[in-house]
């Protein structure tokens, strides 16, 4: 369904579950960054009503996810740490490097968001299927379902706003190829995209 070209090696979960405070802190801030990203799209494209409506709902939902993660952190007797850098996302952004007009930039931003949602969704699935803690397994299963709907929503908006500007599906395929090369360098750290 996600069409990602390289699946995550499930052994990554062995690394992740050894340091729950680290993975949950990183995860909490992934949710916060998803909310901030939705808000930034509203600020940059207030003239696109359907996008504004969807992004306001999304920002709220992502902050609910943030709250769910911080509640788990508390329940497990852990502490929320500082925001972690996300080199995976920096690597993805390089695919769209170079200046472009505002309308094309929107399509690129939507494709970037779709990819981050898709990989996050895949990582949540791998966590839910392999993590030994039953409560966290259920938690990641629930979040996996939400992130899958976000991925399809971003792709749908990219197709809509890309019409007449660029071949969105061809760009998406190229981006999927690119992502499969990027992700080869990851899967070694207790971070959601690590
Ligand atoms: Fe989320
Ligand atoms: Fe999301």
Short mmCIF file of C-alpha atoms and ligand atoms in Angstrom, two decimals:
data_model
loop_
_atom_site.label_atom_id
_atom_site.label_comp_id
_atom_site.label_asym_id
_atom_site.label_seq_id
_atom_site.Cartn_x
_atom_site.Cartn_y
_atom_site.Cartn_z
CA UNK A 1 0.00 0.00 0.00
CA UNK A 2 2.78 2.41 0.91
CA UNK A 3 4.87 1.54 -2.16
CA UNK A 4 8.11 2.14 -0.30
CA UNK A 5 10.89 0.28 -2.08
CA UNK A 6 12.99 -0.81 0.86
CA UNK A 7 11.38 -2.37 3.95
CA UNK A 8 12.89 -1.71 7.38
CA UNK A 9 14.91 -4.59 8.80
CA UNK A 10 12.89 -5.72 11.87
CA UNK A 11 16.15 -5.98 13.84
CA UNK A 12 15.95 -2.18 14.10
CA UNK A 13 13.23 -2.78 16.73
CA UNK A 14 15.77 -4.59 18.96
CA UNK A 15 17.79 -1.37 19.00
CA UNK A 16 14.73 0.84 19.52
CA UNK A 17 13.22 -1.12 22.42
CA UNK A 18 16.48 -1.08 24.37
CA UNK A 19 16.12 2.67 24.82
CA UNK A 20 12.45 3.52 25.18
CA UNK A 21 13.13 7.01 26.52
CA UNK A 22 15.10 7.85 23.39
CA UNK A 23 12.65 6.41 20.86
CA UNK A 24 9.63 7.92 22.63
CA UNK A 25 11.29 11.35 22.92
CA UNK A 26 12.21 11.28 19.24
CA UNK A 27 8.71 10.08 18.40
CA UNK A 28 7.04 12.84 20.45
CA UNK A 29 8.96 15.46 18.51
CA UNK A 30 8.14 13.80 15.17
CA UNK A 31 4.49 14.41 16.06
CA UNK A 32 5.23 18.01 17.07
CA UNK A 33 7.12 18.60 13.81
CA UNK A 34 4.23 17.14 11.81
CA UNK A 35 1.88 19.61 13.55
CA UNK A 36 4.27 22.52 12.94
CA UNK A 37 4.62 21.55 9.28
CA UNK A 38 0.82 21.55 8.84
CA UNK A 39 0.66 25.00 10.45
CA UNK A 40 3.45 26.31 8.20
CA UNK A 41 1.46 25.21 5.11
CA UNK A 42 -1.53 27.21 6.39
CA UNK A 43 0.66 30.29 6.83
CA UNK A 44 2.25 29.94 3.38
CA UNK A 45 -0.89 29.00 1.39
CA UNK A 46 -3.93 30.61 3.12
CA UNK A 47 -5.61 31.00 -0.29
CA UNK A 48 -6.12 27.22 -0.66
CA UNK A 49 -9.21 26.60 1.43
CA UNK A 50 -9.31 22.79 1.25
CA UNK A 51 -5.65 22.64 2.23
CA UNK A 52 -6.17 25.09 5.13
CA UNK A 53 -9.12 23.04 6.42
CA UNK A 54 -7.23 19.75 6.18
CA UNK A 55 -4.04 21.19 7.71
CA UNK A 56 -5.87 22.71 10.68
CA UNK A 57 -7.47 19.33 11.42
CA UNK A 58 -4.10 17.63 10.93
CA UNK A 59 -2.21 20.02 13.23
CA UNK A 60 -4.72 19.23 16.00
CA UNK A 61 -4.49 15.49 15.38
CA UNK A 62 -0.68 15.49 15.38
CA UNK A 63 -0.61 17.40 18.67
CA UNK A 64 -3.04 14.82 20.07
CA UNK A 65 -0.47 12.20 19.02
CA UNK A 66 2.23 14.26 20.74
CA UNK A 67 0.13 14.23 23.92
CA UNK A 68 -0.45 10.47 23.63
CA UNK A 69 3.31 9.90 23.40
CA UNK A 70 4.13 12.17 26.34
CA UNK A 71 1.47 10.33 28.38
CA UNK A 72 3.19 7.03 27.58
CA UNK A 73 6.53 8.56 28.58
CA UNK A 74 5.02 9.52 31.93
CA UNK A 75 3.31 6.17 32.42
CA UNK A 76 6.59 4.33 31.84
CA UNK A 77 8.35 6.55 34.38
CA UNK A 78 10.51 8.16 31.68
CA UNK A 79 11.29 11.78 30.82
CA UNK A 80 10.71 13.76 27.66
CA UNK A 81 14.15 14.80 26.42
CA UNK A 82 15.20 17.47 23.95
CA UNK A 83 14.18 17.46 20.33
CA UNK A 84 16.45 15.22 18.26
CA UNK A 85 17.82 16.16 14.85
CA UNK A 86 16.38 14.14 11.98
CA UNK A 87 19.08 13.59 9.34
CA UNK A 88 16.72 11.36 7.34
CA UNK A 89 14.42 14.33 6.71
CA UNK A 90 17.39 16.56 5.82
CA UNK A 91 18.49 13.93 3.29
CA UNK A 92 14.99 13.78 1.78
CA UNK A 93 14.88 17.57 1.42
CA UNK A 94 17.98 17.47 -0.80
CA UNK A 95 15.88 15.78 -3.50
CA UNK A 96 13.96 19.05 -3.91
CA UNK A 97 16.96 21.37 -3.60
CA UNK A 98 17.09 24.46 -5.80
CA UNK A 99 14.79 27.44 -6.15
CA UNK A 100 11.40 27.15 -7.73
CA UNK A 101 8.13 29.09 -7.91
CA UNK A 102 5.66 29.05 -5.04
CA UNK A 103 3.13 26.70 -6.67
CA UNK A 104 5.73 24.07 -7.59
CA UNK A 105 7.23 24.45 -4.12
CA UNK A 106 3.85 23.53 -2.65
CA UNK A 107 3.77 20.29 -4.65
CA UNK A 108 7.29 19.48 -3.43
CA UNK A 109 6.33 20.22 0.18
CA UNK A 110 3.30 17.93 -0.13
CA UNK A 111 5.39 15.11 -1.63
CA UNK A 112 7.97 15.50 1.13
CA UNK A 113 5.23 15.28 3.78
CA UNK A 114 3.72 12.23 2.04
CA UNK A 115 7.07 10.46 2.14
CA UNK A 116 7.72 11.22 5.81
CA UNK A 117 4.22 10.00 6.68
CA UNK A 118 4.71 6.85 4.60
CA UNK A 119 8.05 5.93 6.20
CA UNK A 120 6.77 6.80 9.69
CA UNK A 121 3.76 4.60 9.07
CA UNK A 122 6.04 1.75 7.96
CA UNK A 123 8.26 2.20 11.03
CA UNK A 124 5.18 2.14 13.30
CA UNK A 125 4.06 -1.09 11.65
CA UNK A 126 7.47 -2.70 12.16
CA UNK A 127 7.43 -1.53 15.79
CA UNK A 128 3.91 -2.81 16.41
CA UNK A 129 4.74 -6.21 14.91
CA UNK A 130 8.06 -6.72 16.68
CA UNK A 131 8.18 -4.81 19.94
CA UNK A 132 7.90 -7.13 22.98
CA UNK A 133 5.87 -4.69 25.11
CA UNK A 134 2.20 -5.44 24.37
CA UNK A 135 0.95 -1.97 25.31
CA UNK A 136 3.42 -0.27 22.97
CA UNK A 137 2.63 -2.78 20.24
CA UNK A 138 -1.06 -1.79 20.39
CA UNK A 139 -0.12 1.89 20.61
CA UNK A 140 1.98 1.72 17.44
CA UNK A 141 -0.70 -0.24 15.63
CA UNK A 142 -3.21 2.53 16.33
CA UNK A 143 -0.82 5.26 15.19
CA UNK A 144 0.12 3.33 12.06
CA UNK A 145 -3.49 3.56 10.88
CA UNK A 146 -3.56 7.37 11.36
CA UNK A 147 -0.28 7.94 9.55
CA UNK A 148 -1.46 5.88 6.56
CA UNK A 149 -4.42 8.22 6.08
CA UNK A 150 -2.05 11.22 6.27
CA UNK A 151 0.16 9.76 3.58
CA UNK A 152 -2.74 9.34 1.16
CA UNK A 153 -4.07 12.82 1.97
CA UNK A 154 -0.75 14.52 1.17
CA UNK A 155 -0.39 12.57 -2.05
CA UNK A 156 -3.93 13.51 -3.06
CA UNK A 157 -3.20 17.22 -2.48
CA UNK A 158 0.08 16.92 -4.40
CA UNK A 159 -1.80 15.48 -7.40
CA UNK A 160 -4.44 18.20 -7.20
CA UNK A 161 -2.07 21.16 -6.89
CA UNK A 162 0.48 19.66 -9.27
CA UNK A 163 -1.99 19.37 -12.14
CA UNK A 164 -0.76 21.34 -15.13
CA UNK A 165 2.52 22.14 -13.34
CA UNK A 166 4.41 18.86 -13.31
CA UNK A 167 3.95 15.12 -13.70
CA UNK A 168 3.31 14.38 -10.02
CA UNK A 169 3.24 10.60 -10.37
CA UNK A 170 6.54 10.51 -12.24
CA UNK A 171 8.10 12.79 -9.63
CA UNK A 172 6.75 10.59 -6.85
CA UNK A 173 8.28 7.49 -8.46
CA UNK A 174 11.65 9.23 -8.73
CA UNK A 175 11.34 10.32 -5.12
CA UNK A 176 10.53 6.74 -4.04
CA UNK A 177 13.72 5.55 -5.78
CA UNK A 178 15.69 8.30 -4.09
CA UNK A 179 14.21 7.47 -0.67
CA UNK A 180 15.13 3.80 -1.04
CA UNK A 181 18.78 4.85 -1.39
CA UNK A 182 18.60 7.30 1.53
CA UNK A 183 17.00 4.79 3.91
CA UNK A 184 19.84 2.29 3.33
CA UNK A 185 21.96 4.48 5.62
CA UNK A 186 19.45 4.21 8.44
CA UNK A 187 17.87 1.50 10.63
CA UNK A 188 20.71 1.60 13.13
CA UNK A 189 19.47 4.05 15.75
CA UNK A 190 16.67 4.25 18.30
CA UNK A 191 14.93 7.06 16.41
CA UNK A 192 11.71 6.85 14.38
CA UNK A 193 13.64 7.53 11.16
CA UNK A 194 17.00 6.48 12.65
FE1 LIG B 1 1.03 11.53 13.95
FE1 LIG B 2 0.99 12.11 10.50
#
